[in-house]
Short mmCIF file of C-alpha atoms in Angstrom, two decimals:
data_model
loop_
_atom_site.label_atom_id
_atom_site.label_comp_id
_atom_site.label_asym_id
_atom_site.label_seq_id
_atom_site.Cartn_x
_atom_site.Cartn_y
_atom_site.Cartn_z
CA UNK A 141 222.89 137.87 86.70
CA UNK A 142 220.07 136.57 89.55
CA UNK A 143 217.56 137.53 91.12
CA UNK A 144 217.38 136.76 94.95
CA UNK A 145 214.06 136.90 97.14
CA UNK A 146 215.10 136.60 100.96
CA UNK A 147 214.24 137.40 104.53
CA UNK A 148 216.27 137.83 106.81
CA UNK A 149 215.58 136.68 110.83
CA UNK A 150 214.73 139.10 113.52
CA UNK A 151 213.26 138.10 117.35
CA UNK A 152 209.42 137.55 117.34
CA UNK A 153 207.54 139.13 119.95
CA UNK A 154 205.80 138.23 123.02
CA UNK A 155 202.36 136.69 123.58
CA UNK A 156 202.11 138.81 126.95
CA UNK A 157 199.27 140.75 127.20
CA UNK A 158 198.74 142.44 130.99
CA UNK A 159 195.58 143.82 132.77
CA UNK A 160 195.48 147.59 132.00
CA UNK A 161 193.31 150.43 133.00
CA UNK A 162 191.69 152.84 130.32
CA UNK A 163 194.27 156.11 131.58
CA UNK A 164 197.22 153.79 130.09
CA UNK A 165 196.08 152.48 126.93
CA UNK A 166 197.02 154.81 123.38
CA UNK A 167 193.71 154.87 122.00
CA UNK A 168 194.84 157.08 118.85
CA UNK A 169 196.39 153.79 117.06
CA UNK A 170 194.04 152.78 114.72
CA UNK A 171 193.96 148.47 115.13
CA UNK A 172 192.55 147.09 111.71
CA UNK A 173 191.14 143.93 112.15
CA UNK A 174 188.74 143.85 109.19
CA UNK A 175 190.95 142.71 106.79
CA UNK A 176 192.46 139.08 106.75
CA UNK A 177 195.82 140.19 106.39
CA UNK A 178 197.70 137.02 107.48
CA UNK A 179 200.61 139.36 108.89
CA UNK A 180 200.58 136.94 112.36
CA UNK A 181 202.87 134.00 110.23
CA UNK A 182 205.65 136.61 109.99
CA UNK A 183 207.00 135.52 112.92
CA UNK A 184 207.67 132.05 111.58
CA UNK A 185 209.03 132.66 108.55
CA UNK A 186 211.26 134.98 109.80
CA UNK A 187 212.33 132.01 112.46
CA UNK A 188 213.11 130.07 108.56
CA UNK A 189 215.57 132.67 107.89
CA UNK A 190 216.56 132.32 104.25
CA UNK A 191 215.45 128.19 103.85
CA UNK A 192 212.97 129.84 101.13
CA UNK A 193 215.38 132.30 98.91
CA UNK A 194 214.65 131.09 95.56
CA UNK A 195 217.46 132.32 92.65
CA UNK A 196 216.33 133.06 89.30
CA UNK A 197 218.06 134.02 86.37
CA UNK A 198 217.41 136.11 83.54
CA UNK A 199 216.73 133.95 81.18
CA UNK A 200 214.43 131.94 83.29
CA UNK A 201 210.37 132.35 83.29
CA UNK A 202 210.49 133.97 79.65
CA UNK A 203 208.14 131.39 78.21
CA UNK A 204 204.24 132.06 78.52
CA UNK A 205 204.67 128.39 79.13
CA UNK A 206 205.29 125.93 81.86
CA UNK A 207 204.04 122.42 80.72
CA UNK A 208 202.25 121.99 77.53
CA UNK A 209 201.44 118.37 77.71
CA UNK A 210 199.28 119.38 80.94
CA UNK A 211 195.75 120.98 80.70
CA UNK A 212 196.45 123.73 82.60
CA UNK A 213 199.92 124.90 80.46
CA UNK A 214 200.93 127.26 82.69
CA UNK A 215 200.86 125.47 86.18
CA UNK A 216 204.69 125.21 87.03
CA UNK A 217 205.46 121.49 87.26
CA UNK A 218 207.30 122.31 90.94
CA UNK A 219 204.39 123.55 91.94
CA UNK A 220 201.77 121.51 91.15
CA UNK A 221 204.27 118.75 92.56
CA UNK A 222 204.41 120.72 96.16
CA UNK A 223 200.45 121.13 96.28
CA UNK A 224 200.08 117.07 95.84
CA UNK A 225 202.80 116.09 98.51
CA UNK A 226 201.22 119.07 100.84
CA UNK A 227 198.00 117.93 100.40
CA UNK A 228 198.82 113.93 100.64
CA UNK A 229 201.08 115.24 104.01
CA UNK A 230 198.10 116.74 105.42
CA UNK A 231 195.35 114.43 104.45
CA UNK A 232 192.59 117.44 104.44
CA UNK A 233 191.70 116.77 100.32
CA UNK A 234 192.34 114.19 97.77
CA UNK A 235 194.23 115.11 94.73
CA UNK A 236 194.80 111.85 92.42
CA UNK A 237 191.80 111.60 90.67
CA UNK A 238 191.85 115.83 90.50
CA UNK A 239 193.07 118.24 87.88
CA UNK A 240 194.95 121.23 89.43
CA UNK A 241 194.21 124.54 88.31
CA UNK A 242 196.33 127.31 89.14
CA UNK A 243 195.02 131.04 89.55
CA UNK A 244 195.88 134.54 91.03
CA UNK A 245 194.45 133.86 93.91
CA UNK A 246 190.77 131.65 95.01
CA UNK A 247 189.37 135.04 94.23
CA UNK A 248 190.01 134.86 90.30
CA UNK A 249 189.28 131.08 90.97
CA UNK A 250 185.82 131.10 92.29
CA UNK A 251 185.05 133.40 89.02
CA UNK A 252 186.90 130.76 86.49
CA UNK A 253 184.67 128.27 88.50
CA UNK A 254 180.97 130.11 88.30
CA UNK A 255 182.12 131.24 84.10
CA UNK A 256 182.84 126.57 83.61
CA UNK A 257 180.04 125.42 86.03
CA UNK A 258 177.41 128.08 84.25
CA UNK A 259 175.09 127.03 81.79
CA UNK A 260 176.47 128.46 78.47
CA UNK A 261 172.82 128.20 76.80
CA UNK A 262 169.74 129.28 79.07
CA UNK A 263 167.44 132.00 78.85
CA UNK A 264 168.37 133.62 82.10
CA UNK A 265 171.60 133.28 84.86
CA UNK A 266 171.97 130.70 87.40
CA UNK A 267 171.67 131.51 90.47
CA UNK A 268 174.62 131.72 92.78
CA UNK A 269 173.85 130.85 96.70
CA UNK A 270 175.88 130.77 99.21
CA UNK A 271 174.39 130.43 103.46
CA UNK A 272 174.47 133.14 105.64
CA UNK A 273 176.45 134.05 107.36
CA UNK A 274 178.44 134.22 103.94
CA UNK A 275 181.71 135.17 102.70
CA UNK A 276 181.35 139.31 102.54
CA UNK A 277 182.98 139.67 99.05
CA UNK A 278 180.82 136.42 97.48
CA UNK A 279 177.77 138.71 96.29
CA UNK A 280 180.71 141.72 94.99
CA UNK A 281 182.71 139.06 93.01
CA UNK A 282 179.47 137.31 91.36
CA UNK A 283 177.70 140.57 90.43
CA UNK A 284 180.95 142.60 89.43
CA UNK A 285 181.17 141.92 86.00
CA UNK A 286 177.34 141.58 85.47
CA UNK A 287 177.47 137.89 83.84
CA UNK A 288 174.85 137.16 81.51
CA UNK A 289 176.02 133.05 82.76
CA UNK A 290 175.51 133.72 86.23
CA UNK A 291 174.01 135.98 89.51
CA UNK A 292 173.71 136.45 92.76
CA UNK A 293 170.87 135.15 94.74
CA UNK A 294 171.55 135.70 98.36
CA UNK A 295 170.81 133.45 101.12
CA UNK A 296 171.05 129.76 100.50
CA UNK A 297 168.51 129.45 103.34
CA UNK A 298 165.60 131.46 101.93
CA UNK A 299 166.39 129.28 98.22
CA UNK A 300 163.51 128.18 96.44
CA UNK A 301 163.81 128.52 93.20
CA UNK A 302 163.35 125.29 91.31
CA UNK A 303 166.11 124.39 88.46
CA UNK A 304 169.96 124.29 88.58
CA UNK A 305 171.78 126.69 90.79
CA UNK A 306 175.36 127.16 92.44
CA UNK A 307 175.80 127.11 96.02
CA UNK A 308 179.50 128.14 97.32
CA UNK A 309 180.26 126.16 100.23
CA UNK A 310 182.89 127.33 102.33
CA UNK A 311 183.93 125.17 105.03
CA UNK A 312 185.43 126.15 107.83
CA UNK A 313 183.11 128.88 107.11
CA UNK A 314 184.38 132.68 106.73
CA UNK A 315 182.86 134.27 109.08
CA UNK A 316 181.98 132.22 111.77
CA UNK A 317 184.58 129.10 111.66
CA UNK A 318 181.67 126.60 111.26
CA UNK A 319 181.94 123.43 109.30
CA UNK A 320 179.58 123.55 106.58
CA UNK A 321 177.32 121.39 104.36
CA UNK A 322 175.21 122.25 101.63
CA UNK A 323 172.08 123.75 102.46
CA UNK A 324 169.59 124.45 99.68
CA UNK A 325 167.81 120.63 99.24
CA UNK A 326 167.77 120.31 95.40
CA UNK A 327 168.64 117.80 92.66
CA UNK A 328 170.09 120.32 90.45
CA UNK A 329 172.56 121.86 92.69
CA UNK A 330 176.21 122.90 91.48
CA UNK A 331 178.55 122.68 94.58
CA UNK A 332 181.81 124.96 94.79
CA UNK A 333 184.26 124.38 98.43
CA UNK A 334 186.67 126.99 99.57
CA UNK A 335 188.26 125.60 101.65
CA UNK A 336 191.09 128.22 102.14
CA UNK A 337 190.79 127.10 105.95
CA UNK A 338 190.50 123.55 106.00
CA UNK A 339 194.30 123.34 107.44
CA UNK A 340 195.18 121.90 110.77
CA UNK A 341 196.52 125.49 112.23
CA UNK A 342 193.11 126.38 112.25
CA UNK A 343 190.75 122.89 112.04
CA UNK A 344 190.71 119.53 112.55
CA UNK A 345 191.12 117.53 109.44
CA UNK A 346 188.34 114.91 110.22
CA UNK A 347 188.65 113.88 106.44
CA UNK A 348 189.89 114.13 103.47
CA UNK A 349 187.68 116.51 101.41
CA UNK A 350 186.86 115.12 98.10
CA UNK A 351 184.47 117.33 96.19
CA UNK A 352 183.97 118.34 92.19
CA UNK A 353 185.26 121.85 92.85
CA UNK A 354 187.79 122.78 95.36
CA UNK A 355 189.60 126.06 96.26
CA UNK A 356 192.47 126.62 97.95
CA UNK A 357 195.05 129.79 98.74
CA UNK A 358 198.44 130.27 99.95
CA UNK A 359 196.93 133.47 101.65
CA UNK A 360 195.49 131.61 104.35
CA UNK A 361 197.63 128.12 104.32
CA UNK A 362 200.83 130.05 104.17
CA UNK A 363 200.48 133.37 105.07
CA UNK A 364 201.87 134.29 101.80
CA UNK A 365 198.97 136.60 100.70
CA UNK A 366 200.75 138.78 98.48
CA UNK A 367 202.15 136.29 96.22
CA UNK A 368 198.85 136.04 94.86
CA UNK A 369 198.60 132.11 94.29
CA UNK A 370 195.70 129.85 94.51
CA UNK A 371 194.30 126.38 93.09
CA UNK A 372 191.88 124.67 93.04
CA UNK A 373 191.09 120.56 92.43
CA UNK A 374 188.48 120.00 89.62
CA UNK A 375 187.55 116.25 89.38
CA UNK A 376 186.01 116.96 86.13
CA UNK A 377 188.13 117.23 83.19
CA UNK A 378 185.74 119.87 81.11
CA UNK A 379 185.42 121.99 84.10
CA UNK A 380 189.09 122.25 84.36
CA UNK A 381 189.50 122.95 80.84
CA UNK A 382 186.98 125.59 80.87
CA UNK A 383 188.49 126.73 84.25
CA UNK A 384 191.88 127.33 82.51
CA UNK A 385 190.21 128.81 79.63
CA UNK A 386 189.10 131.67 81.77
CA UNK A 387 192.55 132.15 82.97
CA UNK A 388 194.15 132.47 79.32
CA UNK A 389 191.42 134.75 78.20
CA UNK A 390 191.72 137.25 81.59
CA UNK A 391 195.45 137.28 82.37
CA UNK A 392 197.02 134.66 80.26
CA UNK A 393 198.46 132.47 82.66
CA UNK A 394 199.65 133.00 86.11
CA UNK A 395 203.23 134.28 87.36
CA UNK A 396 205.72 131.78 87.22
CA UNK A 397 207.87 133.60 89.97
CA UNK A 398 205.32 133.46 91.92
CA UNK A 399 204.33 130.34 91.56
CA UNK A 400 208.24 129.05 92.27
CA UNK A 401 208.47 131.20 95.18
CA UNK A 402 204.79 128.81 96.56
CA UNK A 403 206.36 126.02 95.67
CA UNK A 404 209.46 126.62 97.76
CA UNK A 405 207.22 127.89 100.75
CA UNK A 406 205.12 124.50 100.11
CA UNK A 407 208.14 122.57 99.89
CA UNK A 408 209.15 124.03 103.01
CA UNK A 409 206.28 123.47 105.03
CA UNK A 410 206.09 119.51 104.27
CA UNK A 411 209.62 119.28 105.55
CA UNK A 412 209.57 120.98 108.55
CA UNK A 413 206.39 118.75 109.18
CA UNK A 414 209.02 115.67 108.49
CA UNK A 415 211.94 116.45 109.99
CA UNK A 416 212.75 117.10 113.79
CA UNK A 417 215.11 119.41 113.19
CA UNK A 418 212.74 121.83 112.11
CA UNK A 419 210.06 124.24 113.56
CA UNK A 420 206.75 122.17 112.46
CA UNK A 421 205.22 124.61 110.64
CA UNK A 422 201.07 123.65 111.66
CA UNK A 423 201.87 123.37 115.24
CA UNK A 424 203.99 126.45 115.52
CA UNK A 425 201.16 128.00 113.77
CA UNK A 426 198.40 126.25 115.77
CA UNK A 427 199.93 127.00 118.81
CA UNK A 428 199.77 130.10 118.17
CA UNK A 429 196.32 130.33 117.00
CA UNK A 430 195.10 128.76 120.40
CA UNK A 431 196.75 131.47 122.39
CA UNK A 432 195.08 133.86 120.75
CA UNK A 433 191.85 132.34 121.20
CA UNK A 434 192.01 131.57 125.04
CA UNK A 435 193.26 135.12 125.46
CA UNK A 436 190.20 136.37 123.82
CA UNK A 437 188.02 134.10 125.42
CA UNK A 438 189.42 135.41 128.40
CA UNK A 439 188.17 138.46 128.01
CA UNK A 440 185.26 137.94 126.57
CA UNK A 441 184.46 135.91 129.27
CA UNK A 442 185.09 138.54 132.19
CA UNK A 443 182.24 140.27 130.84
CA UNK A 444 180.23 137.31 128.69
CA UNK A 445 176.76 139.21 129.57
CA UNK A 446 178.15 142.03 127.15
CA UNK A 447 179.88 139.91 124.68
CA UNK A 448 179.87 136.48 123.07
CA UNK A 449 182.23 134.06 120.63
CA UNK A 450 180.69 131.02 119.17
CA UNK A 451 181.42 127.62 120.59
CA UNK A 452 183.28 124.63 118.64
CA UNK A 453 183.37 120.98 119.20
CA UNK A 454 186.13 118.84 119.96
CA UNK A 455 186.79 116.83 117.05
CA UNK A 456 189.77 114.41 116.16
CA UNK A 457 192.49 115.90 113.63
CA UNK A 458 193.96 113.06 112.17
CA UNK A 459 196.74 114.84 111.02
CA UNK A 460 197.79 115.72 114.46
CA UNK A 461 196.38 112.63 116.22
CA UNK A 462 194.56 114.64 118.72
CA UNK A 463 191.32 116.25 119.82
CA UNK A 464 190.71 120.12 119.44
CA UNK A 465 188.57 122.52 118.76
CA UNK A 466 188.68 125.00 115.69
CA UNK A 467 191.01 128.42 116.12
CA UNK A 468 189.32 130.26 113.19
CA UNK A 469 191.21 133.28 111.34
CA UNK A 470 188.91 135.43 111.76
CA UNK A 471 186.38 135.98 114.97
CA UNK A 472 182.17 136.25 114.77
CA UNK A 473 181.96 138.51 117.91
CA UNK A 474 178.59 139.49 119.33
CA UNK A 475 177.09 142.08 121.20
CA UNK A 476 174.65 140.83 123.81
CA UNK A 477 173.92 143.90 124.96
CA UNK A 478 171.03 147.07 123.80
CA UNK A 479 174.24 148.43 120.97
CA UNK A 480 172.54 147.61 117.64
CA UNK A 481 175.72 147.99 115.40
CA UNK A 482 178.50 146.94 117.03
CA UNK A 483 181.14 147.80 114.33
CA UNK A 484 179.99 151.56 114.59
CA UNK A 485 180.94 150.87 118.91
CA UNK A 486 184.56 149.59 118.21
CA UNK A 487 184.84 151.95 115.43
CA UNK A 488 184.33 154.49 117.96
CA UNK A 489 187.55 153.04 119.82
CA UNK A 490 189.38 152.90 116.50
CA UNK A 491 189.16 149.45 116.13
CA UNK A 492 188.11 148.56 113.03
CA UNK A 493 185.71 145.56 112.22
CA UNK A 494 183.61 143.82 109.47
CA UNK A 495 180.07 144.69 110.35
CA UNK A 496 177.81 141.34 110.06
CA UNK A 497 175.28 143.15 107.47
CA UNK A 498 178.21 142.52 104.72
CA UNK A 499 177.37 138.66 105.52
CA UNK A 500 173.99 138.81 105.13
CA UNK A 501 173.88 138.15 109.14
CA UNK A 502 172.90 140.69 111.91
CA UNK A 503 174.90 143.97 112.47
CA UNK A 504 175.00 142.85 116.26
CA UNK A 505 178.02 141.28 114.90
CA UNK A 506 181.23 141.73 113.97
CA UNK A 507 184.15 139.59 112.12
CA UNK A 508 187.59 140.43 112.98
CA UNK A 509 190.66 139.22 112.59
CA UNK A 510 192.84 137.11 114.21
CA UNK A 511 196.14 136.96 111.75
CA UNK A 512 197.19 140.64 113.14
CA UNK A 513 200.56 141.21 114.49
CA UNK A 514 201.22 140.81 118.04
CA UNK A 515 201.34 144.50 119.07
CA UNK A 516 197.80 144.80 117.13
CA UNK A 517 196.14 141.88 119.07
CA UNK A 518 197.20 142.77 122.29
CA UNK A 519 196.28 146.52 121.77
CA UNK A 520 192.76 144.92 120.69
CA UNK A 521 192.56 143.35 123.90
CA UNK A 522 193.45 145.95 126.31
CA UNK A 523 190.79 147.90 124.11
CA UNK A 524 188.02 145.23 124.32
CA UNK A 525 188.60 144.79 128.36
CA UNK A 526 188.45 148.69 128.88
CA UNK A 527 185.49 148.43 126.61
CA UNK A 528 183.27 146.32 128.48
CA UNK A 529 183.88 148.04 131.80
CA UNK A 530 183.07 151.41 130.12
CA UNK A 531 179.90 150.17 128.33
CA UNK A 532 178.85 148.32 131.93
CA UNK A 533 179.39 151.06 134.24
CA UNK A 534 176.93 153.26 131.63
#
């Protein structure tokens, strides 16, 4: 007998999004935008049909593992196949002189990363930076299992500390879509990039990124957040070692039908991006990620003494072969206006937000998501209009 994963096409839904008047809007429905939920690629994969059903027998996947002659023994050889030709397709990191590692996840990653990049020997932790504004759950994930290798330190701006440290890069950043370098100006710095973003839908790829330690998720390349599959490309061969070492201690190994099922999605993504036939699978997604944008700018716009969005460059993607701007995930909105916590205003219109305090940034701001479903988005929208005119006229 088999197991079959599938899904099964239905029509997507329309972009339109109308002006509206507060009398007609259903404020009850509470839109959650503080999450990252990539739920907007539905649409797409749905348009696939069943081009990613994978079958798998019983007697398949009973091994703990997948390759022993590799370092990492229980990286699925499909898969680590897929994330090379994706990555080689795209251009946006280099991979040959790499080891892969493969976790549940970047989140599990970026803790197999601080436990092989961490000192094993000194008297106290190293210091983990990263710059504000910072990824929210950064300071949570370093401190949760109070590490005698390794701590949180904040700010990578207000970093003085002399000796080694670990600054976590992440680039385009989460929250504010900016490209980042690192920040803190020392000679014993220990660099981590996630770079769950750094994919054309959402960035130009103005080079390929070729770091010691880089992290990567199908949550945010795919959409395919709960499969629960990350990597990451360690140049250094210890590093990886330990790196997998952390993996075999805390969940020995990672699902292989999950990792199949990312290699299929993978797969499928470099061929639509090869063959005409296909839906391309960045510009579908890109497309759809500038929409968004110019519809929120929109609005934002009508009323830009109340609101702002941060500005981005024009840069050339030479995966695409053309000039754009970044279409982040996620939105950095601010309130220009006397409301001190803006999260507690949109909260108030059951929208729910990321307050900027949880990035070590000002609570005049807000991350929220743009990877909702259509009917969420444009809800948002017809909120954030009303909202403006409300707060104005008061």
């Amino acid at each position: 007998m088999s197991c079959i994963i599938k899904c099964s096409p239905i029509p997507s839904a329309s972009f339109a999004i109308s002006e509206t008047t507060e009398n007609n809007i259903n404020w009850d429905t509470i839109i959650n935008l503080d999450h990252g939920d990539p739920i907007m690629y539905e649409s797409y994969w749905r348009k696939m049909g069943n081009k990613c059903d994978i079958t798998l027998s019983g007697y398949q996947s009973l091994s703990y593992f997948a390759n022993v002659k590799n370092l990492c023994w229980f990286l699925e050889p499909k898969l680590e196949e897929e994330i090379k030709r994706l990555h080689n397709l795209v251009g946006n990191a280099i991979v040959d002189d790499h080891y892969i590692v493969v976790g549940t996840g970047s989140s599990q990653l970026i803790q197999a990363s601080l436990y092989a990049l961490s000192p094993p020997n000194e008297p106290e932790p190293i210091s983990v930076v990263s710059a504000a504004p910072f990824y929210s759950a950064y300071a949570e994930v370093v401190n949760f299992v109070k590490s005698g290798l390794y701590k949180w330190a904040g700010d990578a701006h207000n970093f003085v500390k002399n000796g080694s440290y670990i600054e976590l890069i992440t680039s385009p950043n989460n929250p504010n879509g900016v490209i980042r370098k690192p920040v803190v100006n020392g000679d014993e710095g220990i660099l981590i990039h996630d770079l769950a973003y750094y994919w054309p839908q959402y960035t130009a790829i103005t080079s390929p990124a070729n770091h010691d330690v880089m992290l990567f998720t199908v949550s945010k390349s795919t959409g395919h957040a709960g499969s629960r599959i990350g990597w990451a490309l360690v140049r250094d061969k210890e590093v990886a070692r330990k790196m997998t070492k952390f993996m075999e201690i805390s969940t020995i190994g990672v699902s292989k039908e999950a990792q199949l099922r990312a290699a299929k999605i993978l797969g499928m993504i470099c061929d639509s991006c090869l063959d005409p036939t296909l839906d391309n699978f960045f510009e579908y997604n890109k497309s759809v990620m500038i929409e968004r944008w110019q519809r929120l700018r929109q609005v934002v716009k009508a009323n830009d003494h109340f609101f702002t969005l941060p500005k981005y460059p024009l840069q050339y993607c030479l995966f695409t072969r053309s000039f754009y701007e970044t279409h982040h995930a996620f939105a950095w909105l601010m309130c220009k206006g006397s409301e001190d916590d803006l999260e507690k205003l949109l909260k108030g219109h059951n929208i729910l937000t990321r307050s900027g305090k949880k990035f070590g940034s000002d609570p005049k701001c807000v991350r929220l998501s743009m990877l909702s479903r259509d009917e969420d988005f444009n809800i948002f929208l017809q909120r954030l209009m009303v909202i403006q005119r409300v707060t104005n006229a008061n």
